[in-house]
PDB file of C-alpha atoms in Angstrom:
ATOM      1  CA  UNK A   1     139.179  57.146 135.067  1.00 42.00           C
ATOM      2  CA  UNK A   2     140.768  59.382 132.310  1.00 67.00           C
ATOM      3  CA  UNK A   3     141.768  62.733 133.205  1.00 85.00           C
ATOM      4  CA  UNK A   4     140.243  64.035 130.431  1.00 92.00           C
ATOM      5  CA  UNK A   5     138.045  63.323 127.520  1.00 95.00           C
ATOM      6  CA  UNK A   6     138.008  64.563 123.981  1.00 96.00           C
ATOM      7  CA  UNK A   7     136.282  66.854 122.325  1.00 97.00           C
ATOM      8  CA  UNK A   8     137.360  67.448 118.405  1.00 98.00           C
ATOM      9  CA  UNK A   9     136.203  68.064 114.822  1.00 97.00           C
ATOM     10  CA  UNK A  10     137.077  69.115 111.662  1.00 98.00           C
ATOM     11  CA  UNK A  11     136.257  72.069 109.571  1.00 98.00           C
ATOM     12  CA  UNK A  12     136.768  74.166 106.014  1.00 97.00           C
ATOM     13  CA  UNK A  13     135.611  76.449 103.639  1.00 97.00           C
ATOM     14  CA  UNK A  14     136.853  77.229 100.092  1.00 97.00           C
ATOM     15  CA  UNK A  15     137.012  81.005 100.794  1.00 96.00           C
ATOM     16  CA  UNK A  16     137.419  82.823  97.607  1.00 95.00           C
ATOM     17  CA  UNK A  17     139.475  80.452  95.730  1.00 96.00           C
ATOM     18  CA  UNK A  18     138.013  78.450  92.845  1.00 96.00           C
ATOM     19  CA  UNK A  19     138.453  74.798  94.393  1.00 96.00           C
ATOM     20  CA  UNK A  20     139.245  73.297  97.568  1.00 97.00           C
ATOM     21  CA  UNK A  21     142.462  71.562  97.749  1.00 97.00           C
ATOM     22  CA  UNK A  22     143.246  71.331 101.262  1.00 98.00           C
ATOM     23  CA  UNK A  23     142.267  68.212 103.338  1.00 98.00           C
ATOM     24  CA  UNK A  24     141.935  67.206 106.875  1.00 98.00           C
ATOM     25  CA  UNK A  25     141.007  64.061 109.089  1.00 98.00           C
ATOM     26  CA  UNK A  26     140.557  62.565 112.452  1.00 98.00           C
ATOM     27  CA  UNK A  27     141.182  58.768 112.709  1.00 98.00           C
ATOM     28  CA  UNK A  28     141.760  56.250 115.156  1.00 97.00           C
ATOM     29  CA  UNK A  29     144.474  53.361 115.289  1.00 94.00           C
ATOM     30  CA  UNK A  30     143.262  49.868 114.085  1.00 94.00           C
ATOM     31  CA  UNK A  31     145.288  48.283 116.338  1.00 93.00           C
ATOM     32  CA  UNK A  32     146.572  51.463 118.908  1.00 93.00           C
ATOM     33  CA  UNK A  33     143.416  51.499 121.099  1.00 92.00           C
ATOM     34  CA  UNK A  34     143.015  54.683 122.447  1.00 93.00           C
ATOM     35  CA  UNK A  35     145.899  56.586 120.064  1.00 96.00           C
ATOM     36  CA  UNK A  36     144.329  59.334 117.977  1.00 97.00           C
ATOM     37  CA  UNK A  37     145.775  61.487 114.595  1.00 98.00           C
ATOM     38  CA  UNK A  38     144.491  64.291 113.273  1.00 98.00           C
ATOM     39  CA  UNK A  39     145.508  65.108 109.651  1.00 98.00           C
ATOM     40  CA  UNK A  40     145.974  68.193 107.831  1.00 98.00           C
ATOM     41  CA  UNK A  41     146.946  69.063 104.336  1.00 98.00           C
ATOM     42  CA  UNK A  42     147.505  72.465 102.581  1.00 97.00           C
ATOM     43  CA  UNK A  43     147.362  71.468  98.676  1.00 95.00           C
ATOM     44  CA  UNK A  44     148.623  73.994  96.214  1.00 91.00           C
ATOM     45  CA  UNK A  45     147.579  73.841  92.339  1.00 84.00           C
ATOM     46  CA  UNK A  46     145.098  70.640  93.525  1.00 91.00           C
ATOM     47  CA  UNK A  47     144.228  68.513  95.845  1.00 95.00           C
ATOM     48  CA  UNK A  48     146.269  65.397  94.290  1.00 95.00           C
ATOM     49  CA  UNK A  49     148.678  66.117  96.916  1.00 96.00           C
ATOM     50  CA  UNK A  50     146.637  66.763  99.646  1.00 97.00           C
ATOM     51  CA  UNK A  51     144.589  63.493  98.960  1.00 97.00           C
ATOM     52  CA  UNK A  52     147.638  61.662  99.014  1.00 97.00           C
ATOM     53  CA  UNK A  53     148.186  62.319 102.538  1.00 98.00           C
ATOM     54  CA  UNK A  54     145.223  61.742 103.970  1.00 98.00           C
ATOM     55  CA  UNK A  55     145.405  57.952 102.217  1.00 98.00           C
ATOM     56  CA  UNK A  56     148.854  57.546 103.522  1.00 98.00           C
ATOM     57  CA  UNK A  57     148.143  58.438 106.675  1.00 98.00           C
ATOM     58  CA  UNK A  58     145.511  56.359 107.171  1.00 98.00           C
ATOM     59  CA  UNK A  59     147.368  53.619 105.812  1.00 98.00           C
ATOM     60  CA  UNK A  60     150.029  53.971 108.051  1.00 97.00           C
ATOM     61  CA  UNK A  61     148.717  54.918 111.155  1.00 97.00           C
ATOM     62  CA  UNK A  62     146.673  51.719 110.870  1.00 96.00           C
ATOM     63  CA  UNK A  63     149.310  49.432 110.194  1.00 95.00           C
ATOM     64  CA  UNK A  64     150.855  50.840 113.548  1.00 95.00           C
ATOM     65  CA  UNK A  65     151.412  48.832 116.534  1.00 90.00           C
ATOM     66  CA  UNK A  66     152.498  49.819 120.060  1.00 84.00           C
ATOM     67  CA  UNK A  67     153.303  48.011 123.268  1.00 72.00           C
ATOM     68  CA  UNK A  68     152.930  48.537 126.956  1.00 59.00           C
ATOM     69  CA  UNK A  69     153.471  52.466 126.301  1.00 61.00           C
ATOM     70  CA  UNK A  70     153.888  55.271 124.199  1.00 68.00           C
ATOM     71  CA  UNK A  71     157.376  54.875 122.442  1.00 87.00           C
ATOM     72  CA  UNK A  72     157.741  58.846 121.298  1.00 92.00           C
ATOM     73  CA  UNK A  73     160.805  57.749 118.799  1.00 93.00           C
ATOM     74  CA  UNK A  74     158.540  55.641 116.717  1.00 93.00           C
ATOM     75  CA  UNK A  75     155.371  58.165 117.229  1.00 96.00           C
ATOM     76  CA  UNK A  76     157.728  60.527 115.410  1.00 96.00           C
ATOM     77  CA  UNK A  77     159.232  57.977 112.617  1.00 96.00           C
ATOM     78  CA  UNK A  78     156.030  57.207 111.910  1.00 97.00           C
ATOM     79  CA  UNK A  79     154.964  60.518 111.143  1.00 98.00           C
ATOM     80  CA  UNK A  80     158.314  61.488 109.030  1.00 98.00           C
ATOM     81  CA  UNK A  81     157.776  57.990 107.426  1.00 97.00           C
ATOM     82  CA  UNK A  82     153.911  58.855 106.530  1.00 98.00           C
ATOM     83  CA  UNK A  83     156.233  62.493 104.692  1.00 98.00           C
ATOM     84  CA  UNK A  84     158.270  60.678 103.172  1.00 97.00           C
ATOM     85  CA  UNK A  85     155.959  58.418 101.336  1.00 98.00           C
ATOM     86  CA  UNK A  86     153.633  60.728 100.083  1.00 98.00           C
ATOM     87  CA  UNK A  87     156.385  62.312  98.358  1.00 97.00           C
ATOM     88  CA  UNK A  88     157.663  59.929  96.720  1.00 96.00           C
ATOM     89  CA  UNK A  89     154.349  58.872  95.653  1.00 96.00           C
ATOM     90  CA  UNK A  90     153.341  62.392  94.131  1.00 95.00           C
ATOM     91  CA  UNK A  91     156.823  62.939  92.831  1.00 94.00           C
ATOM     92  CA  UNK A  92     155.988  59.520  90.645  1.00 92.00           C
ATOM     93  CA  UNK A  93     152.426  60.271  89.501  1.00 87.00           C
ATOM     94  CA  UNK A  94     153.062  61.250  85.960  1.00 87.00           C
ATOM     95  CA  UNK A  95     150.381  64.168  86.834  1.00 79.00           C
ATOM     96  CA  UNK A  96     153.224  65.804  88.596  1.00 72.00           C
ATOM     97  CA  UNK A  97     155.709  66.168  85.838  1.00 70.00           C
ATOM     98  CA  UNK A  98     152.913  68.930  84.170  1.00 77.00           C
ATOM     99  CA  UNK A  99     151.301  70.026  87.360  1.00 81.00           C
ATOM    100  CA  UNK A 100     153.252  69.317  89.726  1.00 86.00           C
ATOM    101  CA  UNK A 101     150.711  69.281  92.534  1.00 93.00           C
ATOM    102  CA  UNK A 102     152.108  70.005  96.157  1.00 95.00           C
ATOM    103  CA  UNK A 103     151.548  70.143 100.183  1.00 97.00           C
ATOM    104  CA  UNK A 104     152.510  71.740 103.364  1.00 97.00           C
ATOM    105  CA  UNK A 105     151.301  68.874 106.330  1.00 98.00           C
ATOM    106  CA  UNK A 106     150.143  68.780 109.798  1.00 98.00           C
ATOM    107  CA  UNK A 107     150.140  66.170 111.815  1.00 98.00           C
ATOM    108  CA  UNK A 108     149.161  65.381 115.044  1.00 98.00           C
ATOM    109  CA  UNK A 109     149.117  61.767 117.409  1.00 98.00           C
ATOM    110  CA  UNK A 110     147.618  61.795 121.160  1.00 97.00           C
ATOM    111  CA  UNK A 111     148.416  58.828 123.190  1.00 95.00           C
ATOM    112  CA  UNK A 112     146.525  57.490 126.289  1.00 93.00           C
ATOM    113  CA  UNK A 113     149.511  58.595 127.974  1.00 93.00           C
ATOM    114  CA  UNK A 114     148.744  61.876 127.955  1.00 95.00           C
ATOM    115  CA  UNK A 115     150.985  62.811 125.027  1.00 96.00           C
ATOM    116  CA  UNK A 116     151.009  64.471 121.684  1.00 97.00           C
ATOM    117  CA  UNK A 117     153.530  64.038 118.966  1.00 98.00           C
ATOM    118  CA  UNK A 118     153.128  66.098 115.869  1.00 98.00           C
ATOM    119  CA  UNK A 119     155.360  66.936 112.585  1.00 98.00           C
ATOM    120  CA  UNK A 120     154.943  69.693 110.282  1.00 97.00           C
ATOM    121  CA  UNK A 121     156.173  71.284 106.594  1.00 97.00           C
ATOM    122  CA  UNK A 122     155.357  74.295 104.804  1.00 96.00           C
ATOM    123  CA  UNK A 123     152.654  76.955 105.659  1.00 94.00           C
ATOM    124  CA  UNK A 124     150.555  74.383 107.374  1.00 97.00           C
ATOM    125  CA  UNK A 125     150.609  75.231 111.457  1.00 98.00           C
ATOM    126  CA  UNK A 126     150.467  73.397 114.673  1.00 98.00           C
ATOM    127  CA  UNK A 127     148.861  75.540 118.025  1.00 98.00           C
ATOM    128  CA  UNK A 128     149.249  73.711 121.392  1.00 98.00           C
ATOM    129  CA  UNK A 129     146.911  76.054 123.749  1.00 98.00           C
ATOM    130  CA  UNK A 130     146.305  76.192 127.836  1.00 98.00           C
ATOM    131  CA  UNK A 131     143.289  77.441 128.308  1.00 97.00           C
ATOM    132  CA  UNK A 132     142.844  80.663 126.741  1.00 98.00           C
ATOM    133  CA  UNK A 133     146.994  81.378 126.275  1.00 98.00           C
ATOM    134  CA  UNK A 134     148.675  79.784 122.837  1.00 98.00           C
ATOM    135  CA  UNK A 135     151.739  77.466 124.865  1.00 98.00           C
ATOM    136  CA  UNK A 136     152.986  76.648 121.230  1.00 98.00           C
ATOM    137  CA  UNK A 137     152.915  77.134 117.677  1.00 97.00           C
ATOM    138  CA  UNK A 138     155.130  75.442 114.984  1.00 97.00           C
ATOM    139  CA  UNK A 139     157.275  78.217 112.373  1.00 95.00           C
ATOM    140  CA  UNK A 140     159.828  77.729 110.173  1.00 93.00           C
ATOM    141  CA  UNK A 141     162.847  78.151 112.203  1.00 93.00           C
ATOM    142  CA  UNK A 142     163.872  74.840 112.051  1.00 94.00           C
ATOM    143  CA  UNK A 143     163.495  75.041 108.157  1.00 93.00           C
ATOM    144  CA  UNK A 144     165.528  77.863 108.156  1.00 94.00           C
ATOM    145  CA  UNK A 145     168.109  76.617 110.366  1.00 94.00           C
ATOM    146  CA  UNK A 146     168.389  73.887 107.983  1.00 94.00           C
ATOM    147  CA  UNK A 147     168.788  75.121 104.823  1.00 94.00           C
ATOM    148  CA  UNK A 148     171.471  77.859 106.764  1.00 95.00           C
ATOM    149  CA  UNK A 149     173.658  74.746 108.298  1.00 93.00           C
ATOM    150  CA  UNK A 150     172.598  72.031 105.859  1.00 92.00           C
ATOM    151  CA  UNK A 151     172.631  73.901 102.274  1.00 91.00           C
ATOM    152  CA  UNK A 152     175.112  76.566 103.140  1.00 92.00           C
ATOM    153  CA  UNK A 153     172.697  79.482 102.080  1.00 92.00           C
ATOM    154  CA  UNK A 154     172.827  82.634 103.883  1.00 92.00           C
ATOM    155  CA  UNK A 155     170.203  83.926 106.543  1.00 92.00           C
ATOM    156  CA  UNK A 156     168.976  86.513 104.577  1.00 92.00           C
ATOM    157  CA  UNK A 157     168.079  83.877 101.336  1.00 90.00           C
ATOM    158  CA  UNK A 158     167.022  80.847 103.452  1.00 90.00           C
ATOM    159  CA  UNK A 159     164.475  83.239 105.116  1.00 90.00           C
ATOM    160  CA  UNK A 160     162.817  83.771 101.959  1.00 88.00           C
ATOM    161  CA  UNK A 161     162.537  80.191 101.064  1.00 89.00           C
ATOM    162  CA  UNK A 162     158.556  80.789 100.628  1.00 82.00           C
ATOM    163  CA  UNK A 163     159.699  82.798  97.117  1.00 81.00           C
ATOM    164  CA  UNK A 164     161.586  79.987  96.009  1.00 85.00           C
ATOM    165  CA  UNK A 165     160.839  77.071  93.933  1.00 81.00           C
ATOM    166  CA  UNK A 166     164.188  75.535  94.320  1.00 87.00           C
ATOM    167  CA  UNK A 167     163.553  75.816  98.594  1.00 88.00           C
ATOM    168  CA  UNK A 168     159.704  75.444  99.134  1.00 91.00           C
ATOM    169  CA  UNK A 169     159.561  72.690 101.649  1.00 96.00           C
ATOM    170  CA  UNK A 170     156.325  70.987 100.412  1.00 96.00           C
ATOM    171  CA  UNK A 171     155.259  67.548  99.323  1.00 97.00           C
ATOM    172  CA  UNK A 172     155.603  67.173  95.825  1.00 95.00           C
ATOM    173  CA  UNK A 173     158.400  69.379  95.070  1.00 93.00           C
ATOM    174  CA  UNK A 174     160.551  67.693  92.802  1.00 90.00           C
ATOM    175  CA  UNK A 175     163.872  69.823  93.097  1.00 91.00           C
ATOM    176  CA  UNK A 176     164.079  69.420  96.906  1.00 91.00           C
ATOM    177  CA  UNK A 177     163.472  66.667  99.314  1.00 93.00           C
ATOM    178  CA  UNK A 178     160.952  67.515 102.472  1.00 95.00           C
ATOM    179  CA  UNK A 179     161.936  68.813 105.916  1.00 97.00           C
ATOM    180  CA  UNK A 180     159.724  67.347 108.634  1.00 97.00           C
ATOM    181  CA  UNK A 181     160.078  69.293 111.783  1.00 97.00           C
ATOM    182  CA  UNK A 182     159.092  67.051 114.682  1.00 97.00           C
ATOM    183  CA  UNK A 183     157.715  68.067 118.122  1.00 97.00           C
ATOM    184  CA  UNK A 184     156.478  66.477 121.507  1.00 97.00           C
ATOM    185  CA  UNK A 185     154.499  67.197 124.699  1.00 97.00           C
ATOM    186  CA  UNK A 186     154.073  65.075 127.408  1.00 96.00           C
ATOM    187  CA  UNK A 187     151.550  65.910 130.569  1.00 96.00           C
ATOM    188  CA  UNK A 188     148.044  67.064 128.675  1.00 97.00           C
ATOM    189  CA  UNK A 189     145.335  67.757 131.121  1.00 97.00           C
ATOM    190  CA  UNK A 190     142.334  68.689 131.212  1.00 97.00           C
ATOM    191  CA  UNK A 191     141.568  72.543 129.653  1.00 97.00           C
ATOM    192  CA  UNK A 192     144.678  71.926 126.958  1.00 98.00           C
ATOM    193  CA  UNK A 193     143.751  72.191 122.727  1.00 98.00           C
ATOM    194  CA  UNK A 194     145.517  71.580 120.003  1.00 98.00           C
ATOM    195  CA  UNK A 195     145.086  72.902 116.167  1.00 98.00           C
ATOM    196  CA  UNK A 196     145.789  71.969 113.199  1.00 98.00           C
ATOM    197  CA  UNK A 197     145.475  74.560 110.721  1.00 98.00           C
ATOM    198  CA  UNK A 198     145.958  76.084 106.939  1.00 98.00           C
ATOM    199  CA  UNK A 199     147.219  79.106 106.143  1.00 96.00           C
ATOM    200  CA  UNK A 200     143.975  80.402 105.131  1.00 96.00           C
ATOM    201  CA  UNK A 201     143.239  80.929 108.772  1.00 98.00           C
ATOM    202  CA  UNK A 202     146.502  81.518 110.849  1.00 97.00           C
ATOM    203  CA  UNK A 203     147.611  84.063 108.702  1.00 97.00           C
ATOM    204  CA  UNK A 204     144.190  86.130 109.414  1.00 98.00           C
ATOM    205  CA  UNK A 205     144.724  85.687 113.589  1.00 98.00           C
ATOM    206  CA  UNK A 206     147.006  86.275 116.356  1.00 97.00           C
ATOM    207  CA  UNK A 207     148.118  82.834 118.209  1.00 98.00           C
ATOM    208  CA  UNK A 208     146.037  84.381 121.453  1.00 97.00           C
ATOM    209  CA  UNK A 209     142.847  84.823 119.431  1.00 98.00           C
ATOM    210  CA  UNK A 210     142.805  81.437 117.965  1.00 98.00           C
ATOM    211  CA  UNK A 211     143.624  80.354 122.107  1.00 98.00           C
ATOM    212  CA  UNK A 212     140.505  82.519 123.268  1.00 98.00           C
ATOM    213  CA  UNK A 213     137.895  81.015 120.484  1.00 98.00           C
ATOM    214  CA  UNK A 214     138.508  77.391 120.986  1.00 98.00           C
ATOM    215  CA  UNK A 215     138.792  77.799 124.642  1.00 98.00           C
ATOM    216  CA  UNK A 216     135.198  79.438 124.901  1.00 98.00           C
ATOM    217  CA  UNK A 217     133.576  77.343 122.439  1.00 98.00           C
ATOM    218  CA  UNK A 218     133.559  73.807 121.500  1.00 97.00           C
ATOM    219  CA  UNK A 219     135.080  73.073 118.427  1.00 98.00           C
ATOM    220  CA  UNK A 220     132.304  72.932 115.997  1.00 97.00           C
ATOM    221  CA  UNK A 221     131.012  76.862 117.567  1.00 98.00           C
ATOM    222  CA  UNK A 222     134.850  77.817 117.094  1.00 98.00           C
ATOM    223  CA  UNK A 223     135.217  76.663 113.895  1.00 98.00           C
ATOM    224  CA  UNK A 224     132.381  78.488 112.311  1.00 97.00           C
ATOM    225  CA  UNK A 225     133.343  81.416 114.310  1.00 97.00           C
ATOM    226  CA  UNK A 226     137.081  81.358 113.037  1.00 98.00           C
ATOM    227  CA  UNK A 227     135.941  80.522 109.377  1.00 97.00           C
ATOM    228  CA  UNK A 228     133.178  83.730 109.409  1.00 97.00           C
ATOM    229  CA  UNK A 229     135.657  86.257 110.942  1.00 97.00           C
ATOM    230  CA  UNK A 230     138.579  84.719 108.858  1.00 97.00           C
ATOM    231  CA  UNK A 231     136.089  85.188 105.808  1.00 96.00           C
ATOM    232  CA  UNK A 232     135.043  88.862 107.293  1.00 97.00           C
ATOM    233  CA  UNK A 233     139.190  89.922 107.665  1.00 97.00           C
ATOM    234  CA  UNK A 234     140.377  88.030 103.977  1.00 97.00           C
ATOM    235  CA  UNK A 235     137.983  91.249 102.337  1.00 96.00           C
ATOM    236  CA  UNK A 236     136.823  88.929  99.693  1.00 95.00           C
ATOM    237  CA  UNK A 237     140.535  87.416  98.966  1.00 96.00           C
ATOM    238  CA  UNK A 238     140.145  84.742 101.406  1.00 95.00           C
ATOM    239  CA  UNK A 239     142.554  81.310 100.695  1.00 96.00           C
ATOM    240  CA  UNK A 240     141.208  78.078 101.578  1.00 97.00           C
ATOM    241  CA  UNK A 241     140.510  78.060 105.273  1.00 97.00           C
ATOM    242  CA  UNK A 242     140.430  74.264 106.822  1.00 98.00           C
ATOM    243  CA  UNK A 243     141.413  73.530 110.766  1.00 98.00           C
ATOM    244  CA  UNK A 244     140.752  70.329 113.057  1.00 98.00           C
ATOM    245  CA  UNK A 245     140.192  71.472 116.629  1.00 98.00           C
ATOM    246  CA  UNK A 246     141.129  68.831 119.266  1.00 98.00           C
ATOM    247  CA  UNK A 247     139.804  70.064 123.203  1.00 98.00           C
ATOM    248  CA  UNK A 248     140.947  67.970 126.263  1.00 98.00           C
ATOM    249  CA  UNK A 249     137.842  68.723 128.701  1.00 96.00           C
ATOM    250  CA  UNK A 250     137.351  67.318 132.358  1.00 93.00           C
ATOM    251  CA  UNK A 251     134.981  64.289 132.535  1.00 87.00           C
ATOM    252  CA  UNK A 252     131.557  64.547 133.744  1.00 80.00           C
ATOM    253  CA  UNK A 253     131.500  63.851 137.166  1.00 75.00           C
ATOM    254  CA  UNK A 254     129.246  60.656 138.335  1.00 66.00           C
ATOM    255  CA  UNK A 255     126.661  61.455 140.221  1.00 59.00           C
ATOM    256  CA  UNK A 256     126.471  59.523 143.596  1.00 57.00           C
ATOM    257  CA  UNK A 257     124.678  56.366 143.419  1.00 60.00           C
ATOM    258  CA  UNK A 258     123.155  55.834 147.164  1.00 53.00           C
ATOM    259  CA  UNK A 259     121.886  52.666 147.651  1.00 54.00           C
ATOM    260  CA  UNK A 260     120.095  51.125 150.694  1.00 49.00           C
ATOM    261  CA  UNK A 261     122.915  49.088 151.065  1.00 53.00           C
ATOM    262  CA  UNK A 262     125.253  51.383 151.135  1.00 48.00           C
ATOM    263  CA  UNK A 263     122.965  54.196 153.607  1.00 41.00           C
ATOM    264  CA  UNK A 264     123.209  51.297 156.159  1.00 48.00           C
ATOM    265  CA  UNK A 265     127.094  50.519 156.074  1.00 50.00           C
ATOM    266  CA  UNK A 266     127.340  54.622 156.236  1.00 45.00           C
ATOM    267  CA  UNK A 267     125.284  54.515 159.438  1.00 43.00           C
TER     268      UNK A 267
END
């Protein structure tokens, strides 16, 4: 038996913007039994973007094939690989060379090894949580790291990347190539979550509160709590809020199943 089962869902609300343009999905492997990704996109200026990865990453993740176990090397190529090809897809669209429609990414793969394997870019955040305590959160250190060893820029200017066209690290930006960060966890039990989430809501909540919520609640309660405090906090200047909550619970223990049989080999 499994040492856990899973609880998830998906939720979002347009806040006070206009339109939605961010995106999110849970989907299963056509042929990876048991492997599930959740998908999340932050789309700025439309949803193009956004769209675009939740295609491609279906796409993808079905065309994906394992073997006797988890291979964490290709769980992350994949991922970079699903990056990758969005880009270059938006960057093509002759949409983009008006609009130029973009998106920070989230994405997440659980194995039936007990693992996860996400990547991320932009403003778009992972949360790893033990029980009511955050055990992770994705940032842009690695981004910034980059652009300091990669780029040669200074600390000071590669930390304010966000105000730059030149070095925003989204999908869809035509004057720089994506940075997927990549991270792993192996061991998930029973009473872990993980989130997915847009900017819209992390930026409204400490990494603890978001822990408490989703450990109290299951996801659907926690999402529409999150989305009516993040929605009470924004003060009517709320961004688009979208999350999908994943919750590893303990499996329902069988009841026993006496049988007359089995009272007279006990005896």
């Amino acid at each position: 038996m499994s040492a856990y089962k899973i609880e998830a869902g998906t939720a979002q609300h347009i806040g006070n913007r206009p339109q939605q343009n961010d995106r999110v999905a849970l989907y299963t492997a056509a042929q990876a039994p048991g492997y599930v990704m959740a998908v999340l996109a932050d789309g700025n200026n439309s949803a193009i973007a956004a769209d675009q990865v939740l295609h491609t990453s279906k796409h993808l993740f079905d065309e994906f094939r394992v073997g006797d176990s988890a291979n964490l090397p290709r769980l992350q190529e994949l991922l970079r690989n699903i990056a990758h090809e969005v880009h270059q897809v938006v960057t093509m669209n002759p949409i983009a060379a008006v609009a130029e429609p973009q998106s920070a990414l989230a994405l997440l793969v659980l194995t039936p090894q007990a693992q996860a394997v996400w990547a991320h870019l932009g403003d778009a955040r992972l949360y790893r949580f033990s029980g009511e305590s955050c055990a992770m959160r994705t940032n842009d250190a690695a981004y910034v790291e980059h652009l300091v060893k990669h780029d040669r820029l200074p600390l000071a200017a590669a930390k304010k990347h966000r105000g730059s066209r030149l070095l925003n690290n989204a999908l869809g930006n035509s004057m720089k190539a994506p940075f997927v960060t990549v991270g792993w966890h192996e061991g998930l039990q029973a009473g872990d979550a993980l989130m997915l989430c847009s900017d819209g809501l992390w930026q409204l909540f400490g990494p603890e509160e978001l822990a408490a919520a989703v450990a109290r609640n299951t996801p659907r309660q926690a999402a529409e709590r999150l989305i009516g405090k993040a929605a009470e906090r924004a003060q009517g200047k709320g961004d688009n809020c979208s999350m999908a909550i994943i919750k590893l619970v303990a499996p329902p223990q069988e009841a026993p199943g006496y049988t007359v049989e089995k009272m007279r080999r006990a005896v």
